[in-house]
mmCIF file of C-alpha atoms and ligand atoms in Angstrom:
data_model
loop_
_atom_site.group_PDB
_atom_site.id
_atom_site.type_symbol
_atom_site.label_atom_id
_atom_site.label_comp_id
_atom_site.label_asym_id
_atom_site.label_seq_id
_atom_site.Cartn_x
_atom_site.Cartn_y
_atom_site.Cartn_z
ATOM 1 C CA MET K 1428 36.364 139.656 -24.215
ATOM 2 C CA LYS K 1429 35.654 136.426 -22.423
ATOM 3 C CA PHE K 1430 32.344 135.182 -21.789
ATOM 4 C CA GLY K 1431 31.683 135.949 -18.024
ATOM 5 C CA THR K 1432 33.039 139.557 -18.909
ATOM 6 C CA LYS K 1433 30.425 139.862 -21.637
ATOM 7 C CA ALA K 1434 27.780 138.333 -19.213
ATOM 8 C CA VAL K 1435 28.513 141.109 -16.853
ATOM 9 C CA HIS K 1436 29.062 143.938 -19.428
ATOM 10 C CA ALA K 1437 28.157 143.579 -22.972
ATOM 11 C CA GLY K 1438 25.183 145.949 -24.186
ATOM 12 C CA VAL K 1439 25.305 147.671 -21.063
ATOM 13 C CA GLU K 1440 26.836 151.184 -20.861
ATOM 14 C CA PRO K 1441 26.230 153.927 -18.327
ATOM 15 C CA ASP K 1442 23.147 155.852 -18.457
ATOM 16 C CA PRO K 1443 23.926 158.793 -20.749
ATOM 17 C CA THR K 1444 21.900 161.320 -18.473
ATOM 18 C CA THR K 1445 22.872 160.288 -15.367
ATOM 19 C CA GLY K 1446 25.585 157.820 -15.536
ATOM 20 C CA ALA K 1447 23.532 154.891 -13.736
ATOM 21 C CA ILE K 1448 25.446 151.588 -13.974
ATOM 22 C CA MET K 1449 22.121 149.616 -14.377
ATOM 23 C CA THR K 1450 20.428 150.532 -17.896
ATOM 24 C CA PRO K 1451 16.955 152.095 -16.670
ATOM 25 C CA ILE K 1452 13.487 150.613 -17.333
ATOM 26 C CA TYR K 1453 12.485 153.032 -20.207
ATOM 27 C CA GLN K 1454 8.746 152.639 -19.268
ATOM 28 C CA THR K 1455 7.540 154.684 -22.173
ATOM 29 C CA SER K 1456 5.377 154.184 -25.420
ATOM 30 C CA THR K 1457 6.903 157.297 -27.216
ATOM 31 C CA TYR K 1458 9.594 159.829 -27.253
ATOM 32 C CA VAL K 1459 9.139 163.668 -27.523
ATOM 33 C CA GLN K 1460 10.015 165.173 -30.884
ATOM 34 C CA LYS K 1461 11.333 168.895 -31.727
ATOM 35 C CA SER K 1462 9.783 168.972 -34.870
ATOM 36 C CA PRO K 1463 8.267 166.271 -37.105
ATOM 37 C CA GLY K 1464 11.014 163.772 -37.942
ATOM 38 C CA ASP K 1465 13.543 165.598 -35.516
ATOM 39 C CA HIS K 1466 14.169 163.260 -32.702
ATOM 40 C CA LYS K 1467 17.070 161.413 -31.289
ATOM 41 C CA GLY K 1468 16.871 158.216 -32.734
ATOM 42 C CA PHE K 1469 13.398 157.200 -30.655
ATOM 43 C CA GLU K 1470 10.173 157.443 -32.122
ATOM 44 C CA TYR K 1471 7.877 154.595 -30.708
ATOM 45 C CA SER K 1472 8.517 151.776 -28.471
ATOM 46 C CA ARG K 1473 7.516 149.006 -30.435
ATOM 47 C CA THR K 1474 10.203 150.141 -33.101
ATOM 48 C CA GLN K 1475 12.943 151.382 -30.381
ATOM 49 C CA ASN K 1476 13.009 150.896 -26.875
ATOM 50 C CA PRO K 1477 16.341 151.765 -24.844
ATOM 51 C CA THR K 1478 16.214 148.855 -22.394
ATOM 52 C CA ARG K 1479 15.180 146.286 -25.321
ATOM 53 C CA PHE K 1480 18.036 147.674 -27.358
ATOM 54 C CA ALA K 1481 20.733 147.028 -24.292
ATOM 55 C CA LEU K 1482 19.382 143.491 -23.914
ATOM 56 C CA GLN K 1483 19.445 142.834 -27.606
ATOM 57 C CA ASP K 1484 23.129 143.999 -27.837
ATOM 58 C CA SER K 1485 23.986 141.784 -24.790
ATOM 59 C CA ILE K 1486 22.444 138.541 -26.162
ATOM 60 C CA ALA K 1487 24.191 139.298 -29.705
ATOM 61 C CA ALA K 1488 27.298 139.650 -27.864
ATOM 62 C CA LEU K 1489 26.969 136.082 -26.100
ATOM 63 C CA GLU K 1490 26.194 134.422 -29.118
ATOM 64 C CA ASN K 1491 28.917 136.140 -30.885
ATOM 65 C CA GLY K 1492 26.513 137.837 -33.115
ATOM 66 C CA LYS K 1493 26.456 141.362 -34.796
ATOM 67 C CA HIS K 1494 22.503 141.554 -34.074
ATOM 68 C CA GLY K 1495 20.146 140.528 -31.525
ATOM 69 C CA LEU K 1496 16.144 140.929 -31.712
ATOM 70 C CA CYS K 1497 13.996 140.277 -28.500
ATOM 71 C CA PHE K 1498 10.275 139.155 -28.606
ATOM 72 C CA ALA K 1499 7.427 138.636 -26.598
ATOM 73 C CA SER K 1500 8.122 134.944 -26.050
ATOM 74 C CA GLY K 1501 10.167 132.281 -27.393
ATOM 75 C CA LEU K 1502 7.387 131.202 -29.833
ATOM 76 C CA ALA K 1503 6.986 134.649 -31.088
ATOM 77 C CA SER K 1504 10.767 134.910 -32.343
ATOM 78 C CA ILE K 1505 10.539 131.644 -34.062
ATOM 79 C CA ASP K 1506 7.106 132.823 -35.616
ATOM 80 C CA ALA K 1507 9.020 136.048 -36.925
ATOM 81 C CA ILE K 1508 11.565 133.479 -38.419
ATOM 82 C CA ILE K 1509 8.849 131.773 -40.471
ATOM 83 C CA LYS K 1510 7.096 134.779 -41.506
ATOM 84 C CA LEU K 1511 10.523 135.018 -43.795
ATOM 85 C CA LEU K 1512 8.806 132.386 -45.861
ATOM 86 C CA SER K 1513 6.401 132.129 -48.580
ATOM 87 C CA PRO K 1514 3.770 129.588 -49.658
ATOM 88 C CA GLY K 1515 5.388 126.733 -51.434
ATOM 89 C CA ASP K 1516 8.649 126.958 -49.224
ATOM 90 C CA GLU K 1517 9.483 123.894 -47.359
ATOM 91 C CA VAL K 1518 11.094 123.571 -43.826
ATOM 92 C CA ILE K 1519 12.868 120.556 -42.455
ATOM 93 C CA SER K 1520 12.697 120.253 -38.656
ATOM 94 C CA THR K 1521 13.434 117.460 -36.143
ATOM 95 C CA ASN K 1522 10.763 115.101 -35.010
ATOM 96 C CA ASP K 1523 11.777 116.057 -31.297
ATOM 97 C CA LEU K 1524 10.781 119.482 -31.229
ATOM 98 C CA TYR K 1525 9.553 121.725 -28.538
ATOM 99 C CA GLY K 1526 5.848 120.965 -28.548
ATOM 100 C CA GLY K 1527 4.838 124.492 -29.070
ATOM 101 C CA SER K 1528 7.010 124.875 -32.091
ATOM 102 C CA TYR K 1529 5.623 121.874 -33.480
ATOM 103 C CA ARG K 1530 1.919 123.265 -32.649
ATOM 104 C CA MET K 1531 2.925 126.338 -34.390
ATOM 105 C CA PHE K 1532 4.193 124.987 -37.747
ATOM 106 C CA LYS K 1533 1.759 122.483 -37.787
ATOM 107 C CA HIS K 1534 -1.449 124.101 -36.779
ATOM 108 C CA VAL K 1535 -0.719 127.600 -37.677
ATOM 109 C CA PHE K 1536 1.780 127.977 -40.670
ATOM 110 C CA ALA K 1537 0.839 124.814 -42.536
ATOM 111 C CA LYS K 1538 -2.235 126.107 -43.768
ATOM 112 C CA TYR K 1539 -0.700 129.144 -45.214
ATOM 113 C CA GLY K 1540 1.198 126.713 -47.828
ATOM 114 C CA ILE K 1541 4.398 126.316 -45.968
ATOM 115 C CA LYS K 1542 5.324 122.545 -45.825
ATOM 116 C CA PHE K 1543 7.181 121.092 -42.521
ATOM 117 C CA HIS K 1544 9.100 118.020 -42.631
ATOM 118 C CA PHE K 1545 9.598 116.720 -39.119
ATOM 119 C CA ILE K 1546 12.301 114.103 -39.445
ATOM 120 C CA SER K 1547 14.774 112.419 -37.175
ATOM 121 C CA MET K 1548 18.133 114.414 -37.285
ATOM 122 C CA GLU K 1549 20.369 112.638 -35.279
ATOM 123 C CA ASP K 1550 21.913 111.181 -38.435
ATOM 124 C CA SER K 1551 22.413 114.157 -40.784
ATOM 125 C CA ALA K 1552 22.197 112.383 -43.716
ATOM 126 C CA ASN K 1553 18.592 112.183 -43.015
ATOM 127 C CA ILE K 1554 18.345 115.838 -43.561
ATOM 128 C CA GLU K 1555 20.017 115.818 -46.976
ATOM 129 C CA ARG K 1556 17.430 112.928 -47.856
ATOM 130 C CA HIS K 1557 14.442 115.524 -47.283
ATOM 131 C CA ALA K 1558 16.193 118.372 -49.075
ATOM 132 C CA ASN K 1559 15.285 120.129 -52.090
ATOM 133 C CA GLU K 1560 15.139 123.479 -54.157
ATOM 134 C CA ASN K 1561 12.219 124.420 -52.078
ATOM 135 C CA THR K 1562 13.847 123.985 -48.838
ATOM 136 C CA LYS K 1563 14.187 127.348 -47.413
ATOM 137 C CA LEU K 1564 14.690 126.754 -43.763
ATOM 138 C CA ILE K 1565 16.472 123.838 -41.767
ATOM 139 C CA TRP K 1566 15.109 124.342 -37.878
ATOM 140 C CA ILE K 1567 17.264 122.785 -35.373
ATOM 141 C CA GLU K 1568 16.955 122.136 -31.952
ATOM 142 C CA THR K 1569 19.716 120.530 -30.210
ATOM 143 C CA PRO K 1570 19.654 119.267 -27.403
ATOM 144 C CA THR K 1571 16.094 118.508 -28.182
ATOM 145 C CA ASN K 1572 13.217 118.882 -25.919
ATOM 146 C CA PRO K 1573 12.740 116.423 -24.123
ATOM 147 C CA MET K 1574 14.805 113.531 -25.500
ATOM 148 C CA LEU K 1575 17.868 115.505 -25.485
ATOM 149 C CA ASN K 1576 18.955 114.216 -28.957
ATOM 150 C CA ILE K 1577 22.080 115.907 -30.167
ATOM 151 C CA ILE K 1578 21.975 117.246 -33.646
ATOM 152 C CA ASP K 1579 25.347 117.878 -35.605
ATOM 153 C CA ILE K 1580 25.190 121.806 -36.390
ATOM 154 C CA ALA K 1581 28.044 121.893 -38.890
ATOM 155 C CA ALA K 1582 26.706 119.119 -40.763
ATOM 156 C CA ALA K 1583 23.063 120.995 -41.114
ATOM 157 C CA VAL K 1584 24.829 124.179 -42.025
ATOM 158 C CA ALA K 1585 26.739 122.244 -44.896
ATOM 159 C CA ILE K 1586 23.514 120.829 -46.388
ATOM 160 C CA GLY K 1587 21.922 124.275 -45.776
ATOM 161 C CA LYS K 1588 24.476 125.949 -47.818
ATOM 162 C CA LYS K 1589 24.427 123.416 -50.389
ATOM 163 C CA TYR K 1590 20.598 123.898 -51.071
ATOM 164 C CA GLY K 1591 20.508 127.575 -50.094
ATOM 165 C CA ALA K 1592 18.400 127.146 -46.974
ATOM 166 C CA LEU K 1593 18.755 129.143 -43.843
ATOM 167 C CA VAL K 1594 20.048 127.342 -41.042
ATOM 168 C CA GLY K 1595 18.055 128.361 -37.640
ATOM 169 C CA VAL K 1596 19.414 126.615 -34.496
ATOM 170 C CA ASP K 1597 16.909 126.825 -31.278
ATOM 171 C CA ASN K 1598 19.658 127.201 -28.427
ATOM 172 C CA THR K 1599 17.438 127.556 -25.420
ATOM 173 C CA PHE K 1600 18.732 124.042 -23.728
ATOM 174 C CA ALA K 1601 22.585 124.897 -24.391
ATOM 175 C CA THR K 1602 22.764 128.561 -23.847
ATOM 176 C CA PRO K 1603 25.540 130.703 -25.315
ATOM 177 C CA TYR K 1604 27.854 129.552 -22.627
ATOM 178 C CA LEU K 1605 27.698 125.882 -23.892
ATOM 179 C CA GLN K 1606 27.189 126.141 -27.733
ATOM 180 C CA ARG K 1607 27.443 129.142 -30.142
ATOM 181 C CA PRO K 1608 25.781 127.985 -33.416
ATOM 182 C CA LEU K 1609 26.880 131.184 -35.135
ATOM 183 C CA ASP K 1610 30.397 130.133 -34.760
ATOM 184 C CA LEU K 1611 29.459 126.957 -36.526
ATOM 185 C CA GLY K 1612 27.972 128.638 -39.432
ATOM 186 C CA ALA K 1613 24.396 128.837 -38.459
ATOM 187 C CA ASP K 1614 22.318 131.922 -39.806
ATOM 188 C CA ILE K 1615 20.076 132.370 -36.769
ATOM 189 C CA VAL K 1616 20.064 131.268 -33.193
ATOM 190 C CA MET K 1617 16.779 131.765 -31.292
ATOM 191 C CA HIS K 1618 16.138 131.446 -27.593
ATOM 192 C CA SER K 1619 13.260 131.190 -25.126
ATOM 193 C CA VAL K 1620 14.681 133.508 -22.936
ATOM 194 C CA THR K 1621 12.177 132.559 -20.545
ATOM 195 C CA LYS K 1622 14.522 129.625 -19.545
ATOM 196 C CA TYR K 1623 18.274 130.019 -18.784
ATOM 197 C CA LEU K 1624 19.005 133.450 -20.026
ATOM 198 C CA GLY K 1625 16.349 134.932 -17.665
ATOM 199 C CA GLY K 1626 17.234 131.999 -15.399
ATOM 200 C CA HIS K 1627 14.723 133.054 -12.672
ATOM 201 C CA SER K 1628 11.452 132.017 -13.572
ATOM 202 C CA ASP K 1629 9.857 135.464 -13.628
ATOM 203 C CA VAL K 1630 10.028 136.502 -17.454
ATOM 204 C CA VAL K 1631 8.409 134.855 -20.680
ATOM 205 C CA MET K 1632 10.519 136.239 -23.516
ATOM 206 C CA GLY K 1633 12.379 135.015 -27.051
ATOM 207 C CA ALA K 1634 15.328 136.162 -28.952
ATOM 208 C CA LEU K 1635 17.293 135.938 -31.954
ATOM 209 C CA ALA K 1636 21.007 136.446 -32.503
ATOM 210 C CA LEU K 1637 22.564 136.612 -35.992
ATOM 211 C CA ASN K 1638 25.297 138.108 -38.338
ATOM 212 C CA ASP K 1639 23.897 139.009 -41.559
ATOM 213 C CA ASP K 1640 23.048 142.759 -42.212
ATOM 214 C CA GLU K 1641 20.303 141.778 -44.740
ATOM 215 C CA LEU K 1642 18.857 139.240 -42.517
ATOM 216 C CA ASN K 1643 18.791 141.449 -39.795
ATOM 217 C CA GLU K 1644 16.770 144.163 -41.635
ATOM 218 C CA LYS K 1645 14.042 141.731 -42.661
ATOM 219 C CA LEU K 1646 13.678 140.206 -39.292
ATOM 220 C CA ALA K 1647 13.835 143.576 -37.489
ATOM 221 C CA PHE K 1648 10.993 144.949 -40.030
ATOM 222 C CA ILE K 1649 9.003 141.770 -39.433
ATOM 223 C CA GLN K 1650 9.520 142.514 -35.364
ATOM 224 C CA ASN K 1651 8.264 145.884 -35.664
ATOM 225 C CA ALA K 1652 5.607 145.186 -38.322
ATOM 226 C CA THR K 1653 3.926 142.467 -36.773
ATOM 227 C CA GLY K 1654 4.715 143.939 -33.230
ATOM 228 C CA GLY K 1655 5.526 140.904 -31.404
ATOM 229 C CA ILE K 1656 7.937 142.710 -28.732
ATOM 230 C CA CYS K 1657 8.654 142.584 -25.024
ATOM 231 C CA GLY K 1658 8.485 145.244 -22.706
ATOM 232 C CA PRO K 1659 10.931 146.964 -20.751
ATOM 233 C CA GLN K 1660 10.690 145.990 -17.560
ATOM 234 C CA ASP K 1661 10.931 142.408 -18.801
ATOM 235 C CA CYS K 1662 14.190 143.339 -20.398
ATOM 236 C CA PHE K 1663 15.518 144.861 -17.555
ATOM 237 C CA LEU K 1664 15.001 141.327 -15.618
ATOM 238 C CA VAL K 1665 16.669 139.625 -18.413
ATOM 239 C CA LEU K 1666 19.759 142.028 -18.376
ATOM 240 C CA ARG K 1667 20.157 141.197 -14.631
ATOM 241 C CA GLY K 1668 19.695 137.427 -15.106
ATOM 242 C CA ILE K 1669 22.102 137.336 -18.043
ATOM 243 C CA LYS K 1670 24.887 138.755 -15.559
ATOM 244 C CA THR K 1671 25.026 135.459 -13.665
ATOM 245 C CA LEU K 1672 24.557 133.084 -16.856
ATOM 246 C CA HIS K 1673 28.179 131.503 -16.609
ATOM 247 C CA LEU K 1674 28.086 131.129 -12.840
ATOM 248 C CA ARG K 1675 24.541 129.461 -13.000
ATOM 249 C CA MET K 1676 25.538 127.062 -16.106
ATOM 250 C CA GLU K 1677 28.540 125.895 -14.545
ATOM 251 C CA ARG K 1678 26.371 124.680 -11.389
ATOM 252 C CA HIS K 1679 23.483 123.435 -13.751
ATOM 253 C CA CYS K 1680 25.997 121.253 -15.604
ATOM 254 C CA GLU K 1681 28.048 119.983 -12.388
ATOM 255 C CA ASN K 1682 24.355 119.082 -10.593
ATOM 256 C CA GLY K 1683 23.062 117.469 -14.089
ATOM 257 C CA ARG K 1684 26.086 115.134 -13.906
ATOM 258 C CA LYS K 1685 25.511 114.105 -10.509
ATOM 259 C CA VAL K 1686 21.562 113.668 -11.189
ATOM 260 C CA ALA K 1687 22.209 111.723 -14.286
ATOM 261 C CA GLU K 1688 24.961 109.462 -12.545
ATOM 262 C CA TYR K 1689 22.436 108.768 -9.663
ATOM 263 C CA LEU K 1690 19.581 108.012 -12.178
ATOM 264 C CA VAL K 1691 21.675 105.620 -14.514
ATOM 265 C CA ASN K 1692 22.578 103.588 -11.255
ATOM 266 C CA HIS K 1693 18.910 103.267 -9.847
ATOM 267 C CA PRO K 1694 17.384 99.920 -10.325
ATOM 268 C CA LYS K 1695 13.804 101.046 -11.002
ATOM 269 C CA VAL K 1696 15.107 103.546 -14.030
ATOM 270 C CA GLY K 1697 15.067 102.650 -17.420
ATOM 271 C CA LYS K 1698 16.495 104.849 -20.015
ATOM 272 C CA VAL K 1699 18.470 108.070 -18.911
ATOM 273 C CA TYR K 1700 18.992 110.641 -21.434
ATOM 274 C CA TRP K 1701 21.685 113.145 -20.869
ATOM 275 C CA PRO K 1702 24.199 114.048 -23.565
ATOM 276 C CA GLY K 1703 27.087 114.093 -21.126
ATOM 277 C CA LEU K 1704 26.760 110.118 -20.591
ATOM 278 C CA GLU K 1705 28.929 108.096 -22.665
ATOM 279 C CA SER K 1706 26.018 106.022 -23.638
ATOM 280 C CA HIS K 1707 24.049 108.749 -25.315
ATOM 281 C CA THR K 1708 23.854 108.165 -29.158
ATOM 282 C CA ASN K 1709 25.463 111.337 -30.153
ATOM 283 C CA HIS K 1710 27.661 111.887 -27.209
ATOM 284 C CA ASP K 1711 30.744 112.503 -29.423
ATOM 285 C CA ILE K 1712 28.953 115.133 -31.314
ATOM 286 C CA ALA K 1713 27.953 116.849 -28.189
ATOM 287 C CA LYS K 1714 31.274 116.785 -26.877
ATOM 288 C CA ASN K 1715 32.441 118.213 -30.170
ATOM 289 C CA GLN K 1716 29.869 121.285 -30.342
ATOM 290 C CA MET K 1717 29.132 121.745 -26.625
ATOM 291 C CA SER K 1718 31.907 122.921 -23.919
ATOM 292 C CA ASP K 1719 29.522 121.058 -21.456
ATOM 293 C CA PHE K 1720 26.372 119.181 -21.298
ATOM 294 C CA GLY K 1721 23.657 121.381 -19.323
ATOM 295 C CA GLY K 1722 21.184 120.515 -16.610
ATOM 296 C CA MET K 1723 18.467 119.291 -18.619
ATOM 297 C CA LEU K 1724 17.660 115.453 -18.506
ATOM 298 C CA SER K 1725 14.880 112.813 -19.143
ATOM 299 C CA PHE K 1726 14.735 109.255 -17.914
ATOM 300 C CA THR K 1727 12.088 106.681 -18.361
ATOM 301 C CA PHE K 1728 11.203 103.738 -15.736
ATOM 302 C CA LYS K 1729 11.893 100.096 -16.387
ATOM 303 C CA GLU K 1730 8.191 99.703 -16.363
ATOM 304 C CA ASP K 1731 6.262 102.199 -18.627
ATOM 305 C CA ASP K 1732 3.485 102.931 -16.145
ATOM 306 C CA MET K 1733 2.215 106.559 -16.708
ATOM 307 C CA GLN K 1734 0.570 106.339 -12.892
ATOM 308 C CA GLU K 1735 3.819 105.071 -11.101
ATOM 309 C CA SER K 1736 5.572 108.521 -12.978
ATOM 310 C CA PHE K 1737 2.655 110.495 -11.763
ATOM 311 C CA ARG K 1738 3.006 109.241 -8.264
ATOM 312 C CA VAL K 1739 6.740 109.809 -8.274
ATOM 313 C CA MET K 1740 6.366 113.425 -9.462
ATOM 314 C CA GLU K 1741 3.979 113.848 -6.792
ATOM 315 C CA ARG K 1742 6.341 112.954 -4.084
ATOM 316 C CA PHE K 1743 9.037 115.364 -5.014
ATOM 317 C CA LYS K 1744 9.830 118.041 -2.332
ATOM 318 C CA VAL K 1745 12.627 120.268 -3.777
ATOM 319 C CA PHE K 1746 11.896 119.597 -7.507
ATOM 320 C CA ALA K 1747 8.792 121.705 -8.182
ATOM 321 C CA LEU K 1748 6.064 120.112 -10.539
ATOM 322 C CA ALA K 1749 5.592 122.735 -13.300
ATOM 323 C CA GLU K 1750 6.166 123.190 -17.351
ATOM 324 C CA SER K 1751 9.272 125.761 -18.167
ATOM 325 C CA LEU K 1752 12.992 124.887 -17.198
ATOM 326 C CA GLY K 1753 16.024 126.722 -17.028
ATOM 327 C CA GLY K 1754 15.451 128.588 -13.583
ATOM 328 C CA VAL K 1755 17.772 128.348 -10.375
ATOM 329 C CA GLU K 1756 15.187 126.125 -8.902
ATOM 330 C CA SER K 1757 15.004 122.505 -9.999
ATOM 331 C CA MET K 1758 11.475 121.620 -11.945
ATOM 332 C CA VAL K 1759 10.221 118.311 -13.129
ATOM 333 C CA ASN K 1760 7.826 118.089 -15.863
ATOM 334 C CA HIS K 1761 5.929 115.241 -17.330
ATOM 335 C CA PRO K 1762 6.046 115.803 -21.407
ATOM 336 C CA ALA K 1763 3.304 113.606 -22.506
ATOM 337 C CA THR K 1764 0.782 115.304 -20.491
ATOM 338 C CA MET K 1765 2.468 118.505 -20.062
ATOM 339 C CA THR K 1766 4.834 120.487 -22.424
ATOM 340 C CA HIS K 1767 4.410 118.008 -25.320
ATOM 341 C CA ALA K 1768 0.682 116.966 -25.251
ATOM 342 C CA SER K 1769 0.139 118.909 -28.642
ATOM 343 C CA ILE K 1770 2.276 116.041 -30.333
ATOM 344 C CA PRO K 1771 0.239 112.978 -30.890
ATOM 345 C CA LYS K 1772 0.806 110.050 -29.029
ATOM 346 C CA PRO K 1773 2.107 107.702 -32.142
ATOM 347 C CA GLU K 1774 4.424 110.429 -33.284
ATOM 348 C CA ARG K 1775 5.583 110.889 -29.410
ATOM 349 C CA GLU K 1776 6.488 107.311 -28.807
ATOM 350 C CA ALA K 1777 8.258 107.095 -32.133
ATOM 351 C CA THR K 1778 10.648 109.556 -30.962
ATOM 352 C CA GLY K 1779 11.086 107.623 -27.576
ATOM 353 C CA LEU K 1780 8.872 110.024 -25.668
ATOM 354 C CA LEU K 1781 7.213 107.086 -23.680
ATOM 355 C CA ASP K 1782 4.230 107.825 -21.136
ATOM 356 C CA SER K 1783 6.465 107.079 -18.123
ATOM 357 C CA LEU K 1784 9.147 109.617 -19.249
ATOM 358 C CA ILE K 1785 9.964 112.445 -16.566
ATOM 359 C CA ARG K 1786 11.734 115.480 -17.498
ATOM 360 C CA LEU K 1787 13.869 117.170 -14.880
ATOM 361 C CA SER K 1788 15.650 120.876 -15.188
ATOM 362 C CA VAL K 1789 18.147 120.412 -12.576
ATOM 363 C CA GLY K 1790 18.648 123.797 -10.797
ATOM 364 C CA ILE K 1791 21.347 125.234 -8.595
ATOM 365 C CA GLU K 1792 20.697 123.922 -5.624
ATOM 366 C CA ASP K 1793 23.064 121.872 -3.574
ATOM 367 C CA ALA K 1794 23.206 118.397 -5.365
ATOM 368 C CA ASP K 1795 22.903 116.243 -2.201
ATOM 369 C CA ASP K 1796 19.398 117.700 -1.513
ATOM 370 C CA LEU K 1797 18.478 117.041 -5.039
ATOM 371 C CA ILE K 1798 19.452 113.184 -4.838
ATOM 372 C CA THR K 1799 17.874 112.808 -1.505
ATOM 373 C CA ASP K 1800 14.820 114.272 -3.073
ATOM 374 C CA LEU K 1801 14.894 111.828 -6.100
ATOM 375 C CA GLU K 1802 15.762 108.858 -3.444
ATOM 376 C CA GLN K 1803 12.454 109.611 -1.507
ATOM 377 C CA ALA K 1804 10.436 110.483 -4.507
ATOM 378 C CA ILE K 1805 11.627 107.404 -6.764
ATOM 379 C CA GLY K 1806 11.615 105.129 -3.827
HETATM 380 C C1 LIG S 604 10.108 126.941 -23.929
HETATM 381 C C2 LIG S 604 11.044 126.754 -25.038
HETATM 382 C C3 LIG S 604 10.437 127.239 -26.137
HETATM 383 C C4 LIG S 604 9.028 128.299 -26.489
HETATM 384 O O1 LIG S 604 9.585 129.534 -25.729
HETATM 385 P P1 LIG S 604 8.403 130.463 -24.874
HETATM 386 O O2 LIG S 604 9.329 131.462 -24.264
HETATM 387 O O3 LIG S 604 7.658 129.619 -23.908
HETATM 388 O O4 LIG S 604 7.415 130.948 -25.935
HETATM 389 C C5 LIG S 604 10.803 126.954 -27.431
HETATM 390 N N1 LIG S 604 11.981 125.993 -27.621
HETATM 391 C C6 LIG S 604 12.391 125.419 -26.526
HETATM 392 C C7 LIG S 604 13.532 124.468 -26.515
HETATM 393 C C8 LIG S 604 11.634 125.841 -25.362
HETATM 394 O O5 LIG S 604 12.201 125.034 -24.132
#
C-alpha cells in the first residue's frame, strides 16, 4: 500500500459491534470480565485501549514499522526510551536538540548516572569519536529544532551497529511522509504527535514506532509500568488528523520553499536555514534521506538584534506567535526565549542559535498571504 492509502486506512477497521467506519472513542477505564481472567483481551485502559491500539497501528504502518506505542506527550515517549538504560550507560546526542529533550536528559536523567554527550552530528565522524563500549543509545533529531541541521541517519546506524548501541530518531520535523528512519536501519522512531501527525494544534501526544519484537516488549512494559499513556479522545483526534497527513505535508513543503526563497532574497535577512536550499550544509544528505524538505525553517537578521526580532514577531498578522509547530496554521517562534530557553546561551550560540533567530512553522494557507505577511512584518 502506498502512503496516502495507509494514511487514510491503516490501523482503522470497521468497529466489530456496529460497523462504524470511524474507530469509536472507547472512553472507558476498564472492561467487564466474565470470570477472573476471562476477558476479551482488554483489562484496564492504561494497558489496552482499542482507540489507542488503532492509532498505534496507524503510526507503525506509516513508519513501515511493526509496532507503535503512543504516549501522553513527545517527551513522555522519549522518557520511555531513556528508561531502557542503566547507570553507567552513555548516550550520544546532538547539540542542537529540542530544548525539552535537552532539559530531560540533562536535568532529570543525568543524576541517575546516565552520561549524555551533546555533540555536533553534522559530520558523522564526530559521532564515532564519542562512541565507546558504554554507548547504548545514539539519539538523533533530523532536521534539528531549530537550526534545521541534517544528520545522516544511515551513517549513524552504521556506527550504532558497530558499538551495539540503539539508534533512535526524533522524526517530528520530517514526518513519515518525508523520511522513514526504520527503512534506513534505525531501531526506534519517535514523534511529537502534537506537531504534524496531529496537525491541527489541538492535541499533545507522543509516539514510538519500531520493528524489533523484543524491544517492543520492553517499551510496552515501560509504557504500562510507568503509565505515560494518552487518552482515547486524543487518539481519535490524531487518527482523524493523520488521514490528511500526505496532503498537508505536500502543501507545507510547497509553502516552505516559497517562504525560504523569499527570505533568501530579503536584504535585511542574514542566514536562512532550510534543508531544501542548495546552500544548506547537508543539502545532499537531506536529498538522499528525505523526499522533500518540509515546512520548518529558521532565519536570522544581518544585525543580530533581539529587540528588532521581537518587533518583527509582534507585527505578524497571519503567522501566530506561539510555541509549537506542525499545525495547519503558520506559526512564528523565538527559540532563544521560548522553546530553547532551557539551553544556556553559550551552548545555544555555539550551534548558531542567535538571539535574533526566528523559527517559522509554515502552514497550509495560501503562500501569497504568507509572503505578504512576512513583507509587512520584516519591512
Ligand atoms: C515538540 C517537540 C518535542 C516534544 O514533544 P511534546 O509533544 O511537546 O512533548 C520533541 N521533539 C521535537 C523535535 C519537538 O518539536
